[in-house]
PDB file of C-alpha atoms and ligand atoms in Angstrom:
ATOM      1  CA  MET A   1      15.979   7.749  31.176  1.00 89.00           C
ATOM      2  CA  LYS A   2      12.977   7.725  33.372  1.00 95.00           C
ATOM      3  CA  HIS A   3      10.120   9.226  31.044  1.00 97.00           C
ATOM      4  CA  CYS A   4      10.560  10.880  27.505  1.00 98.00           C
ATOM      5  CA  ILE A   5       8.333  14.111  27.983  1.00 98.00           C
ATOM      6  CA  SER A   6      10.519  17.023  26.514  1.00 98.00           C
ATOM      7  CA  ILE A   7      13.473  17.428  24.996  1.00 98.00           C
ATOM      8  CA  ALA A   8      14.319  20.109  27.125  1.00 97.00           C
ATOM      9  CA  ASP A   9      14.979  17.119  29.850  1.00 97.00           C
ATOM     10  CA  MET A  10      17.591  15.381  27.675  1.00 97.00           C
ATOM     11  CA  THR A  11      21.064  15.816  27.670  1.00 97.00           C
ATOM     12  CA  ARG A  12      23.197  15.850  24.333  1.00 97.00           C
ATOM     13  CA  ASP A  13      24.234  12.483  25.712  1.00 96.00           C
ATOM     14  CA  GLU A  14      21.032  10.972  26.196  1.00 97.00           C
ATOM     15  CA  VAL A  15      19.841  12.194  22.267  1.00 98.00           C
ATOM     16  CA  GLU A  16      23.218  10.315  21.205  1.00 97.00           C
ATOM     17  CA  LEU A  17      22.422   7.298  22.965  1.00 96.00           C
ATOM     18  CA  VAL A  18      18.788   6.835  21.319  1.00 97.00           C
ATOM     19  CA  LEU A  19      19.781   7.861  18.079  1.00 98.00           C
ATOM     20  CA  GLU A  20      22.601   5.261  18.136  1.00 97.00           C
ATOM     21  CA  ARG A  21      20.658   2.652  19.290  1.00 96.00           C
ATOM     22  CA  ALA A  22      17.940   3.727  16.631  1.00 97.00           C
ATOM     23  CA  ALA A  23      20.658   3.096  14.169  1.00 96.00           C
ATOM     24  CA  SER A  24      21.095  -0.392  15.564  1.00 94.00           C
ATOM     25  CA  PHE A  25      17.748  -1.263  15.259  1.00 95.00           C
ATOM     26  CA  GLN A  26      17.792  -0.440  11.615  1.00 94.00           C
ATOM     27  CA  GLY A  27      19.150  -3.700  10.551  1.00 91.00           C
ATOM     28  CA  ILE A  28      15.554  -5.528  12.184  1.00 89.00           C
ATOM     29  CA  SER A  29      13.388  -3.571   9.838  1.00 80.00           C
ATOM     30  CA  ASP A  30      15.245  -4.932   6.729  1.00 83.00           C
ATOM     31  CA  ARG A  31      15.111  -8.639   7.846  1.00 88.00           C
ATOM     32  CA  GLU A  32      12.247 -10.867   6.655  1.00 90.00           C
ATOM     33  CA  ILE A  33      11.198 -11.434  10.528  1.00 91.00           C
ATOM     34  CA  LYS A  34      11.406  -8.389  12.084  1.00 89.00           C
ATOM     35  CA  LYS A  35      11.165  -8.852  15.406  1.00 93.00           C
ATOM     36  CA  VAL A  36      13.781  -9.304  18.649  1.00 95.00           C
ATOM     37  CA  PRO A  37      12.612 -10.255  21.887  1.00 95.00           C
ATOM     38  CA  ALA A  38      14.182  -7.167  23.927  1.00 96.00           C
ATOM     39  CA  LEU A  39      10.723  -6.174  25.292  1.00 97.00           C
ATOM     40  CA  ARG A  40       9.214  -9.669  25.672  1.00 96.00           C
ATOM     41  CA  GLY A  41       6.704  -9.649  28.430  1.00 96.00           C
ATOM     42  CA  ARG A  42       6.380  -6.069  28.966  1.00 97.00           C
ATOM     43  CA  THR A  43       3.167  -4.342  28.452  1.00 97.00           C
ATOM     44  CA  ILE A  44       2.925  -0.933  26.340  1.00 97.00           C
ATOM     45  CA  LEU A  45      -0.497   1.293  26.298  1.00 96.00           C
ATOM     46  CA  THR A  46      -1.123   3.977  23.866  1.00 95.00           C
ATOM     47  CA  LEU A  47      -3.357   6.491  24.928  1.00 94.00           C
ATOM     48  CA  PHE A  48      -4.391   8.927  22.057  1.00 93.00           C
ATOM     49  CA  TYR A  49      -7.081  11.781  22.888  1.00 93.00           C
ATOM     50  CA  GLU A  50      -6.346  13.351  19.619  1.00 91.00           C
ATOM     51  CA  ALA A  51      -6.035  12.116  16.157  1.00 86.00           C
ATOM     52  CA  SER A  52      -2.643  10.381  14.735  1.00 89.00           C
ATOM     53  CA  THR A  53      -1.884   8.126  11.860  1.00 88.00           C
ATOM     54  CA  ARG A  54       1.998   8.245  11.586  1.00 92.00           C
ATOM     55  CA  THR A  55       2.744   8.825  15.438  1.00 95.00           C
ATOM     56  CA  ARG A  56       0.447   6.261  16.585  1.00 95.00           C
ATOM     57  CA  SER A  57       1.418   3.339  14.127  1.00 94.00           C
ATOM     58  CA  SER A  58       4.977   3.661  14.539  1.00 96.00           C
ATOM     59  CA  PHE A  59       4.647   3.301  18.283  1.00 97.00           C
ATOM     60  CA  GLU A  60       2.575   0.108  17.618  1.00 96.00           C
ATOM     61  CA  LEU A  61       4.920  -1.326  15.221  1.00 96.00           C
ATOM     62  CA  ALA A  62       7.853  -0.003  17.368  1.00 97.00           C
ATOM     63  CA  ALA A  63       6.598  -2.254  20.474  1.00 98.00           C
ATOM     64  CA  THR A  64       5.661  -5.052  18.506  1.00 96.00           C
ATOM     65  CA  ARG A  65       9.108  -5.608  16.529  1.00 96.00           C
ATOM     66  CA  LEU A  66      10.417  -5.578  20.251  1.00 97.00           C
ATOM     67  CA  SER A  67       8.165  -8.283  21.467  1.00 97.00           C
ATOM     68  CA  ALA A  68       6.236  -5.770  23.682  1.00 98.00           C
ATOM     69  CA  ASP A  69       2.293  -6.659  24.234  1.00 96.00           C
ATOM     70  CA  THR A  70       0.477  -3.519  23.418  1.00 95.00           C
ATOM     71  CA  VAL A  71      -2.855  -2.101  24.239  1.00 92.00           C
ATOM     72  CA  SER A  72      -4.326   0.696  22.449  1.00 90.00           C
ATOM     73  CA  PHE A  73      -6.991   3.154  23.914  1.00 86.00           C
ATOM     74  CA  ALA A  74      -8.450   6.060  21.777  1.00 81.00           C
ATOM     75  CA  ALA A  75     -10.450   8.370  23.150  1.00 79.00           C
ATOM     76  CA  SER A  76     -13.228   8.269  20.873  1.00 77.00           C
ATOM     77  CA  GLY A  77     -15.366   4.858  21.462  1.00 73.00           C
ATOM     78  CA  SER A  78     -14.246   4.552  25.105  1.00 75.00           C
ATOM     79  CA  SER A  79     -15.646   5.825  28.647  1.00 79.00           C
ATOM     80  CA  VAL A  80     -14.354   9.284  27.913  1.00 77.00           C
ATOM     81  CA  GLU A  81     -17.447   9.864  25.728  1.00 74.00           C
ATOM     82  CA  LYS A  82     -19.304   9.085  29.020  1.00 78.00           C
ATOM     83  CA  GLY A  83     -17.665  11.823  30.817  1.00 80.00           C
ATOM     84  CA  GLU A  84     -14.756  10.096  32.413  1.00 85.00           C
ATOM     85  CA  SER A  85     -11.976  12.191  33.289  1.00 89.00           C
ATOM     86  CA  LEU A  86      -8.195  11.684  32.491  1.00 91.00           C
ATOM     87  CA  LYS A  87      -7.314  10.670  35.942  1.00 93.00           C
ATOM     88  CA  ASP A  88     -10.110   7.859  36.119  1.00 93.00           C
ATOM     89  CA  THR A  89      -9.049   6.782  32.686  1.00 91.00           C
ATOM     90  CA  VAL A  90      -5.515   6.617  33.325  1.00 93.00           C
ATOM     91  CA  LEU A  91      -6.047   5.069  36.930  1.00 94.00           C
ATOM     92  CA  THR A  92      -8.384   2.607  35.141  1.00 91.00           C
ATOM     93  CA  LEU A  93      -5.642   1.277  32.548  1.00 91.00           C
ATOM     94  CA  ALA A  94      -2.840   1.385  35.217  1.00 92.00           C
ATOM     95  CA  ALA A  95      -4.540  -1.528  37.012  1.00 91.00           C
ATOM     96  CA  HIS A  96      -3.269  -3.435  34.135  1.00 90.00           C
ATOM     97  CA  SER A  97       0.267  -2.366  35.067  1.00 94.00           C
ATOM     98  CA  PRO A  98       1.584  -1.068  32.123  1.00 96.00           C
ATOM     99  CA  ASP A  99       5.356  -0.786  31.798  1.00 97.00           C
ATOM    100  CA  ALA A 100       4.886   2.211  29.612  1.00 97.00           C
ATOM    101  CA  ILE A 101       2.189   4.619  28.500  1.00 97.00           C
ATOM    102  CA  VAL A 102       2.384   6.458  25.267  1.00 97.00           C
ATOM    103  CA  VAL A 103       0.300   9.715  25.461  1.00 97.00           C
ATOM    104  CA  ARG A 104      -1.346  12.257  22.746  1.00 96.00           C
ATOM    105  CA  ALA A 105      -3.617  15.029  24.437  1.00 95.00           C
ATOM    106  CA  PRO A 106      -4.535  18.221  23.327  1.00 94.00           C
ATOM    107  CA  TRP A 107      -3.423  19.852  27.047  1.00 94.00           C
ATOM    108  CA  ALA A 108       0.154  20.866  27.438  1.00 96.00           C
ATOM    109  CA  GLY A 109       1.454  18.997  30.345  1.00 97.00           C
ATOM    110  CA  THR A 110      -0.646  15.910  30.293  1.00 96.00           C
ATOM    111  CA  PRO A 111       2.450  13.561  30.308  1.00 98.00           C
ATOM    112  CA  ASP A 112       3.862  15.268  33.583  1.00 97.00           C
ATOM    113  CA  LEU A 113       0.421  14.790  35.320  1.00 96.00           C
ATOM    114  CA  ILE A 114      -0.007  11.106  34.455  1.00 96.00           C
ATOM    115  CA  THR A 115       3.542  10.475  36.065  1.00 97.00           C
ATOM    116  CA  GLN A 116       1.692  11.270  39.135  1.00 96.00           C
ATOM    117  CA  TRP A 117      -1.081   8.431  38.839  1.00 95.00           C
ATOM    118  CA  THR A 118       1.161   5.293  37.538  1.00 96.00           C
ATOM    119  CA  ASP A 119       4.645   4.070  38.177  1.00 95.00           C
ATOM    120  CA  ALA A 120       4.897   3.140  34.138  1.00 97.00           C
ATOM    121  CA  ALA A 121       7.646   5.146  31.966  1.00 97.00           C
ATOM    122  CA  ILE A 122       5.594   7.926  30.257  1.00 98.00           C
ATOM    123  CA  VAL A 123       6.480   8.647  26.575  1.00 98.00           C
ATOM    124  CA  ASN A 124       4.959  12.369  25.257  1.00 98.00           C
ATOM    125  CA  ALA A 125       3.478  11.624  21.776  1.00 98.00           C
ATOM    126  CA  GLY A 126       2.424  15.347  21.256  1.00 98.00           C
ATOM    127  CA  ASP A 127       0.860  17.324  24.256  1.00 97.00           C
ATOM    128  CA  GLY A 128      -1.215  20.420  22.931  1.00 96.00           C
ATOM    129  CA  LYS A 129       1.295  22.788  21.264  1.00 95.00           C
ATOM    130  CA  ARG A 130       4.123  22.266  23.822  1.00 97.00           C
ATOM    131  CA  GLU A 131       6.360  19.113  23.063  1.00 98.00           C
ATOM    132  CA  HIS A 132       6.409  16.174  20.426  1.00 98.00           C
ATOM    133  CA  PRO A 133       9.910  14.628  21.452  1.00 98.00           C
ATOM    134  CA  THR A 134      10.079  11.449  19.488  1.00 98.00           C
ATOM    135  CA  GLN A 135       9.279  13.593  16.540  1.00 98.00           C
ATOM    136  CA  ALA A 136      12.246  15.670  16.864  1.00 98.00           C
ATOM    137  CA  LEU A 137      14.632  12.585  17.552  1.00 98.00           C
ATOM    138  CA  LEU A 138      13.295  11.174  14.083  1.00 98.00           C
ATOM    139  CA  ASP A 139      13.687  14.106  12.633  1.00 98.00           C
ATOM    140  CA  LEU A 140      17.525  14.815  13.577  1.00 98.00           C
ATOM    141  CA  PHE A 141      17.832  11.125  12.951  1.00 98.00           C
ATOM    142  CA  THR A 142      16.667  11.812   9.061  1.00 98.00           C
ATOM    143  CA  MET A 143      18.694  15.174   8.773  1.00 98.00           C
ATOM    144  CA  ARG A 144      21.826  12.974   9.902  1.00 98.00           C
ATOM    145  CA  GLN A 145      21.110  10.441   7.072  1.00 98.00           C
ATOM    146  CA  GLN A 146      20.575  12.889   4.728  1.00 98.00           C
ATOM    147  CA  LEU A 147      23.851  15.371   5.345  1.00 98.00           C
ATOM    148  CA  GLY A 148      26.029  13.219   7.440  1.00 96.00           C
ATOM    149  CA  ALA A 149      26.604  12.565  11.464  1.00 94.00           C
ATOM    150  CA  ASP A 150      27.999  15.961  12.164  1.00 94.00           C
ATOM    151  CA  LEU A 151      25.269  19.002  11.677  1.00 96.00           C
ATOM    152  CA  GLU A 152      27.321  21.233  13.494  1.00 94.00           C
ATOM    153  CA  GLY A 153      26.935  24.852  11.820  1.00 93.00           C
ATOM    154  CA  ARG A 154      24.040  23.267   9.107  1.00 98.00           C
ATOM    155  CA  SER A 155      21.224  25.684   8.818  1.00 98.00           C
ATOM    156  CA  VAL A 156      17.709  24.486   9.376  1.00 98.00           C
ATOM    157  CA  TRP A 157      14.681  26.804   8.554  1.00 98.00           C
ATOM    158  CA  ILE A 158      11.442  25.772  10.066  1.00 98.00           C
ATOM    159  CA  VAL A 159       8.531  27.587   8.341  1.00 98.00           C
ATOM    160  CA  GLY A 160       5.088  27.974   8.828  1.00 98.00           C
ATOM    161  CA  ASP A 161       2.621  27.602  11.724  1.00 97.00           C
ATOM    162  CA  VAL A 162       5.066  27.728  14.623  1.00 98.00           C
ATOM    163  CA  ALA A 163       2.687  29.156  17.349  1.00 97.00           C
ATOM    164  CA  HIS A 164       0.533  26.081  17.257  1.00 96.00           C
ATOM    165  CA  SER A 165       3.433  23.518  16.502  1.00 97.00           C
ATOM    166  CA  ARG A 166       4.666  21.204  19.490  1.00 98.00           C
ATOM    167  CA  VAL A 167       6.776  19.657  16.555  1.00 98.00           C
ATOM    168  CA  ALA A 168       8.628  23.020  16.280  1.00 98.00           C
ATOM    169  CA  ARG A 169       9.200  23.381  19.848  1.00 98.00           C
ATOM    170  CA  SER A 170      10.626  19.917  20.405  1.00 98.00           C
ATOM    171  CA  LEU A 171      12.581  20.465  16.787  1.00 98.00           C
ATOM    172  CA  ILE A 172      14.156  23.951  17.838  1.00 98.00           C
ATOM    173  CA  ARG A 173      15.206  22.306  21.369  1.00 98.00           C
ATOM    174  CA  ILE A 174      17.213  19.288  19.873  1.00 98.00           C
ATOM    175  CA  LEU A 175      18.880  21.214  16.935  1.00 98.00           C
ATOM    176  CA  VAL A 176      19.973  24.126  19.283  1.00 98.00           C
ATOM    177  CA  LEU A 177      21.332  21.226  21.650  1.00 97.00           C
ATOM    178  CA  THR A 178      23.189  19.609  18.895  1.00 96.00           C
ATOM    179  CA  GLY A 179      24.832  22.738  17.679  1.00 96.00           C
ATOM    180  CA  VAL A 180      22.832  23.509  14.321  1.00 98.00           C
ATOM    181  CA  HIS A 181      21.571  26.950  13.349  1.00 98.00           C
ATOM    182  CA  VAL A 182      17.617  27.350  13.483  1.00 98.00           C
ATOM    183  CA  THR A 183      15.838  29.869  11.550  1.00 98.00           C
ATOM    184  CA  VAL A 184      12.047  29.906  11.999  1.00 98.00           C
ATOM    185  CA  CYS A 185       9.674  31.693   9.310  1.00 98.00           C
ATOM    186  CA  GLY A 186       6.291  32.419   8.693  1.00 97.00           C
ATOM    187  CA  PRO A 187       3.717  35.446   9.539  1.00 97.00           C
ATOM    188  CA  PRO A 188       4.168  37.400  12.431  1.00 96.00           C
ATOM    189  CA  THR A 189       0.548  36.328  13.830  1.00 96.00           C
ATOM    190  CA  LEU A 190       1.954  32.863  13.663  1.00 96.00           C
ATOM    191  CA  ILE A 191       5.317  33.428  14.946  1.00 97.00           C
ATOM    192  CA  PRO A 192       5.288  33.265  18.671  1.00 96.00           C
ATOM    193  CA  HIS A 193       7.377  36.709  20.083  1.00 95.00           C
ATOM    194  CA  ASP A 194       9.196  34.767  22.434  1.00 96.00           C
ATOM    195  CA  ILE A 195      10.217  31.985  20.507  1.00 98.00           C
ATOM    196  CA  GLY A 196      13.720  33.360  20.046  1.00 98.00           C
ATOM    197  CA  ALA A 197      14.752  32.533  23.881  1.00 98.00           C
ATOM    198  CA  LEU A 198      14.884  28.767  22.708  1.00 98.00           C
ATOM    199  CA  GLY A 199      17.872  30.002  20.644  1.00 98.00           C
ATOM    200  CA  CYS A 200      16.834  30.535  16.996  1.00 98.00           C
ATOM    201  CA  ASP A 201      16.619  33.140  14.652  1.00 98.00           C
ATOM    202  CA  VAL A 202      13.256  34.422  13.767  1.00 98.00           C
ATOM    203  CA  THR A 203      12.108  36.379  10.231  1.00 98.00           C
ATOM    204  CA  PHE A 204       8.974  36.983   8.628  1.00 98.00           C
ATOM    205  CA  ASP A 205      10.562  37.128   5.211  1.00 97.00           C
ATOM    206  CA  MET A 206      11.198  33.876   3.033  1.00 97.00           C
ATOM    207  CA  SER A 207      14.193  35.754   0.665  1.00 96.00           C
ATOM    208  CA  GLY A 208      17.091  34.304   2.788  1.00 96.00           C
ATOM    209  CA  ILE A 209      15.904  30.674   2.355  1.00 98.00           C
ATOM    210  CA  ALA A 210      18.803  29.666  -0.073  1.00 95.00           C
ATOM    211  CA  ASP A 211      20.828  29.626   3.087  1.00 93.00           C
ATOM    212  CA  ALA A 212      19.229  26.610   4.571  1.00 98.00           C
ATOM    213  CA  ASP A 213      20.500  23.003   3.986  1.00 98.00           C
ATOM    214  CA  VAL A 214      17.295  21.959   5.499  1.00 98.00           C
ATOM    215  CA  VAL A 215      13.665  23.631   4.987  1.00 98.00           C
ATOM    216  CA  TYR A 216      11.137  21.835   7.466  1.00 98.00           C
ATOM    217  CA  THR A 217       7.620  22.934   6.708  1.00 98.00           C
ATOM    218  CA  LEU A 218       4.843  23.252   9.062  1.00 98.00           C
ATOM    219  CA  ARG A 219       1.122  22.871   8.500  1.00 96.00           C
ATOM    220  CA  LEU A 220      -1.445  25.375   9.344  1.00 94.00           C
ATOM    221  CA  GLN A 221      -2.715  23.581  12.663  1.00 91.00           C
ATOM    222  CA  HIS A 222      -6.420  25.103  12.470  1.00 88.00           C
ATOM    223  CA  GLU A 223      -7.743  22.836  15.151  1.00 88.00           C
ATOM    224  CA  ARG A 224      -5.572  24.506  17.802  1.00 88.00           C
ATOM    225  CA  MET A 225      -5.868  27.895  16.262  1.00 88.00           C
ATOM    226  CA  THR A 226      -8.364  29.850  19.053  1.00 84.00           C
ATOM    227  CA  ALA A 227      -8.112  33.371  17.823  1.00 82.00           C
ATOM    228  CA  ALA A 228     -10.012  34.295  14.512  1.00 78.00           C
ATOM    229  CA  GLY A 229      -8.140  36.440  11.586  1.00 81.00           C
ATOM    230  CA  LEU A 230      -4.519  34.958  12.136  1.00 87.00           C
ATOM    231  CA  LEU A 231      -4.266  34.578   8.279  1.00 86.00           C
ATOM    232  CA  PRO A 232      -6.107  37.036   5.582  1.00 84.00           C
ATOM    233  CA  SER A 233      -6.348  33.613   3.707  1.00 89.00           C
ATOM    234  CA  LEU A 234      -5.153  30.323   2.455  1.00 93.00           C
ATOM    235  CA  GLY A 235      -4.216  31.755  -0.833  1.00 93.00           C
ATOM    236  CA  GLU A 236      -2.512  34.731   0.460  1.00 94.00           C
ATOM    237  CA  TYR A 237      -0.279  32.469   2.910  1.00 95.00           C
ATOM    238  CA  ALA A 238       0.243  30.009   0.239  1.00 96.00           C
ATOM    239  CA  ALA A 239       1.554  33.132  -2.258  1.00 96.00           C
ATOM    240  CA  ARG A 240       4.073  34.203   0.412  1.00 97.00           C
ATOM    241  CA  TYR A 241       5.175  31.216   2.735  1.00 97.00           C
ATOM    242  CA  GLN A 242       4.686  28.003   0.250  1.00 98.00           C
ATOM    243  CA  ILE A 243       7.367  25.718  -0.126  1.00 98.00           C
ATOM    244  CA  ASN A 244       7.464  25.001  -3.999  1.00 98.00           C
ATOM    245  CA  HIS A 245       9.941  24.609  -6.551  1.00 97.00           C
ATOM    246  CA  ALA A 246      10.169  28.387  -7.352  1.00 97.00           C
ATOM    247  CA  ARG A 247      11.704  28.746  -3.678  1.00 97.00           C
ATOM    248  CA  LEU A 248      13.990  25.770  -3.338  1.00 97.00           C
ATOM    249  CA  SER A 249      17.133  25.005  -4.856  1.00 95.00           C
ATOM    250  CA  PRO A 250      17.641  21.365  -5.907  1.00 93.00           C
ATOM    251  CA  ASN A 251      20.362  20.619  -3.213  1.00 95.00           C
ATOM    252  CA  GLN A 252      18.085  21.440  -0.194  1.00 98.00           C
ATOM    253  CA  VAL A 253      16.453  18.612   1.896  1.00 98.00           C
ATOM    254  CA  VAL A 254      12.981  19.182   2.531  1.00 98.00           C
ATOM    255  CA  MET A 255      11.046  17.850   5.443  1.00 98.00           C
ATOM    256  CA  HIS A 256       7.411  17.711   6.999  1.00 98.00           C
ATOM    257  CA  PRO A 257       6.362  16.148  10.070  1.00 98.00           C
ATOM    258  CA  GLY A 258       2.770  15.142   8.169  1.00 95.00           C
ATOM    259  CA  PRO A 259      -0.019  15.503   7.738  1.00 95.00           C
ATOM    260  CA  VAL A 260       0.727  17.653   4.451  1.00 96.00           C
ATOM    261  CA  ASN A 261      -2.025  19.909   3.079  1.00 96.00           C
ATOM    262  CA  ARG A 262      -0.726  19.887  -0.563  1.00 97.00           C
ATOM    263  CA  GLY A 263      -1.036  23.213  -2.467  1.00 96.00           C
ATOM    264  CA  VAL A 264      -1.310  25.068   0.770  1.00 95.00           C
ATOM    265  CA  GLU A 265       2.009  24.938   2.986  1.00 97.00           C
ATOM    266  CA  MET A 266       3.619  22.710   0.337  1.00 98.00           C
ATOM    267  CA  SER A 267       3.230  22.572  -3.129  1.00 98.00           C
ATOM    268  CA  GLY A 268       2.041  18.861  -4.382  1.00 98.00           C
ATOM    269  CA  GLU A 269       5.001  18.827  -6.756  1.00 98.00           C
ATOM    270  CA  VAL A 270       7.395  19.301  -3.890  1.00 98.00           C
ATOM    271  CA  VAL A 271       5.675  16.552  -1.767  1.00 98.00           C
ATOM    272  CA  ASP A 272       6.616  14.203  -4.880  1.00 98.00           C
ATOM    273  CA  ASP A 273       9.875  15.139  -5.502  1.00 97.00           C
ATOM    274  CA  PRO A 274      12.736  13.042  -3.919  1.00 96.00           C
ATOM    275  CA  GLN A 275      13.991  16.174  -2.338  1.00 97.00           C
ATOM    276  CA  ALA A 276      11.575  15.686   0.006  1.00 98.00           C
ATOM    277  CA  VAL A 277      12.113  12.701   2.641  1.00 98.00           C
ATOM    278  CA  ILE A 278       8.923  12.848   4.193  1.00 98.00           C
ATOM    279  CA  THR A 279       8.305   9.103   4.090  1.00 97.00           C
ATOM    280  CA  MET A 280      12.053   8.293   5.247  1.00 97.00           C
ATOM    281  CA  GLN A 281      10.718  10.727   8.067  1.00 98.00           C
ATOM    282  CA  VAL A 282       8.026   7.995   8.875  1.00 96.00           C
ATOM    283  CA  LYS A 283      10.382   5.173   8.359  1.00 95.00           C
ATOM    284  CA  ALA A 284      12.935   6.466  11.102  1.00 97.00           C
ATOM    285  CA  GLY A 285      10.066   7.080  12.998  1.00 98.00           C
ATOM    286  CA  VAL A 286       9.867   3.019  14.066  1.00 97.00           C
ATOM    287  CA  VAL A 287      13.510   2.706  14.893  1.00 97.00           C
ATOM    288  CA  VAL A 288      13.648   5.858  17.043  1.00 98.00           C
ATOM    289  CA  ARG A 289      10.930   4.875  18.684  1.00 98.00           C
ATOM    290  CA  MET A 290      11.743   1.549  19.387  1.00 98.00           C
ATOM    291  CA  ALA A 291      15.249   2.894  20.801  1.00 98.00           C
ATOM    292  CA  VAL A 292      12.906   5.128  22.859  1.00 98.00           C
ATOM    293  CA  LEU A 293      11.045   2.326  24.493  1.00 98.00           C
ATOM    294  CA  TYR A 294      14.066   0.062  24.567  1.00 97.00           C
ATOM    295  CA  GLU A 295      16.224   2.709  26.740  1.00 97.00           C
ATOM    296  CA  LEU A 296      13.461   3.308  28.949  1.00 97.00           C
ATOM    297  CA  LEU A 297      12.345  -0.047  29.687  1.00 97.00           C
ATOM    298  CA  ALA A 298      15.526  -1.838  29.091  1.00 94.00           C
ATOM    299  CA  GLY A 299      18.079   0.756  28.780  1.00 80.00           C
ATOM    300  CA  ALA A 300      19.683   0.566  32.215  1.00 66.00           C
ATOM    301  CA  ARG A 301      20.427  -3.314  31.857  1.00 61.00           C
ATOM    302  CA  ALA A 302      21.288  -3.225  28.200  1.00 63.00           C
ATOM    303  CA  GLY A 303      24.839  -1.806  27.851  1.00 66.00           C
ATOM    304  CA  SER A 304      26.118   0.210  24.726  1.00 69.00           C
ATOM    305  CA  PRO A 305      23.841   0.281  21.547  1.00 71.00           C
ATOM    306  CA  SER A 306      26.937  -1.920  20.299  1.00 67.00           C
ATOM    307  CA  THR A 307      25.785  -4.685  22.424  1.00 65.00           C
ATOM    308  CA  PRO A 308      23.794  -7.217  20.260  1.00 60.00           C
ATOM    309  CA  ILE A 309      20.189  -6.790  21.080  1.00 63.00           C
ATOM    310  CA  GLU A 310      19.541 -10.541  21.448  1.00 56.00           C
ATOM    311  CA  MET A 311      22.032 -11.065  23.982  1.00 43.00           C
ATOM    312  CA  ALA A 312      21.037  -7.681  25.731  1.00 45.00           C
ATOM    313  CA  ALA A 313      17.266  -9.215  25.734  1.00 40.00           C
TER     314      ALA A 313
HETATM  315  C1  NCD B 401       2.043  16.734  13.854  1.00 87.65           C
HETATM  316  C2  NCD B 401       1.453  16.567  15.054  1.00 87.65           C
HETATM  317  O1  NCD B 401       0.398  15.806  15.455  1.00 87.65           O
HETATM  318  O2  NCD B 401       2.049  17.449  16.244  1.00 87.65           O
HETATM  319  N1  NCD B 401       2.031  15.287  13.256  1.00 87.65           N
HETATM  320  C3  NCD B 401       2.598  14.399  13.841  1.00 87.65           C
HETATM  321  O3  NCD B 401       2.983  13.920  14.853  1.00 87.65           O
HETATM  322  N2  NCD B 401       3.621  13.633  12.765  1.00 87.65           N
HETATM  323  C4  NCD B 401       2.093  17.676  13.238  1.00 87.65           C
HETATM  324  C5  NCD B 401       0.721  18.123  12.948  1.00 87.65           C
HETATM  325  O4  NCD B 401      -0.384  18.032  13.142  1.00 87.65           O
HETATM  326  O5  NCD B 401       0.553  19.126  12.076  1.00 87.65           O
END
């Protein structure tokens, strides 16, 4: 792997390698000293043009646990506010010779553009509504923790604002790639008419949700809604599509990428119920992002994930 930009670029073997490597990193997070020297002397830059809580903190933690040096850049408070372009910002930061750049931006295709301006490995931490590949990797990792390694033939329902969701696009791709049956469900105005081309079923009706092994809920992403009137009201949306105890059965696994708008796409009771594994997703985010950074920066000389990491370093 040279970059991690889209699940569409990954083979099933690459997905398996990253998840195996992530599993091998789990022990590090449980130690008292949560650090290995695997990426010592490497520099990882995080470049965030959009808000982030989970993704950014887990990338920084992942880099730190591998002993890499990190430089964080947030658009607010930087020269972007003085009119500096994406290209000039990247060229400026690339002068520090980072080994990897983790980028989140509101514009689809930003990570691909950046590959033209630097030799660093590029990791897409979310580009507009296109892709968020490390979220999909950590979600698959979490599903396997809950349901076992073999998810072939399992059913995942993705419910909510699919139209504005990069999480959904990456998640559908990775689940279809690994043989999971995917159904997307939401109001017709929030389901893209061509989403079925990714290999999922589409429904606007929640009545079949009992079939799902995993119910994956999406936030209404108002910040990306350019058209007006996509929903009659939040109350109407909640009445038809909210994930709450009346709609769930107790053995279903409930997931959400965060941030949650309690009482809108998911009831507060479900968020707080152990059946919702939202904090486990966050925890998985650190080891999966460690694995992605490791594969990009050291993978070629690392051997298989069963090679002890201290030796590989
Ligand atoms: C998502 C994102 O930013 O795409 N969050 C995340 O990365 N965990 C989803 C969202 O903002 O609703």
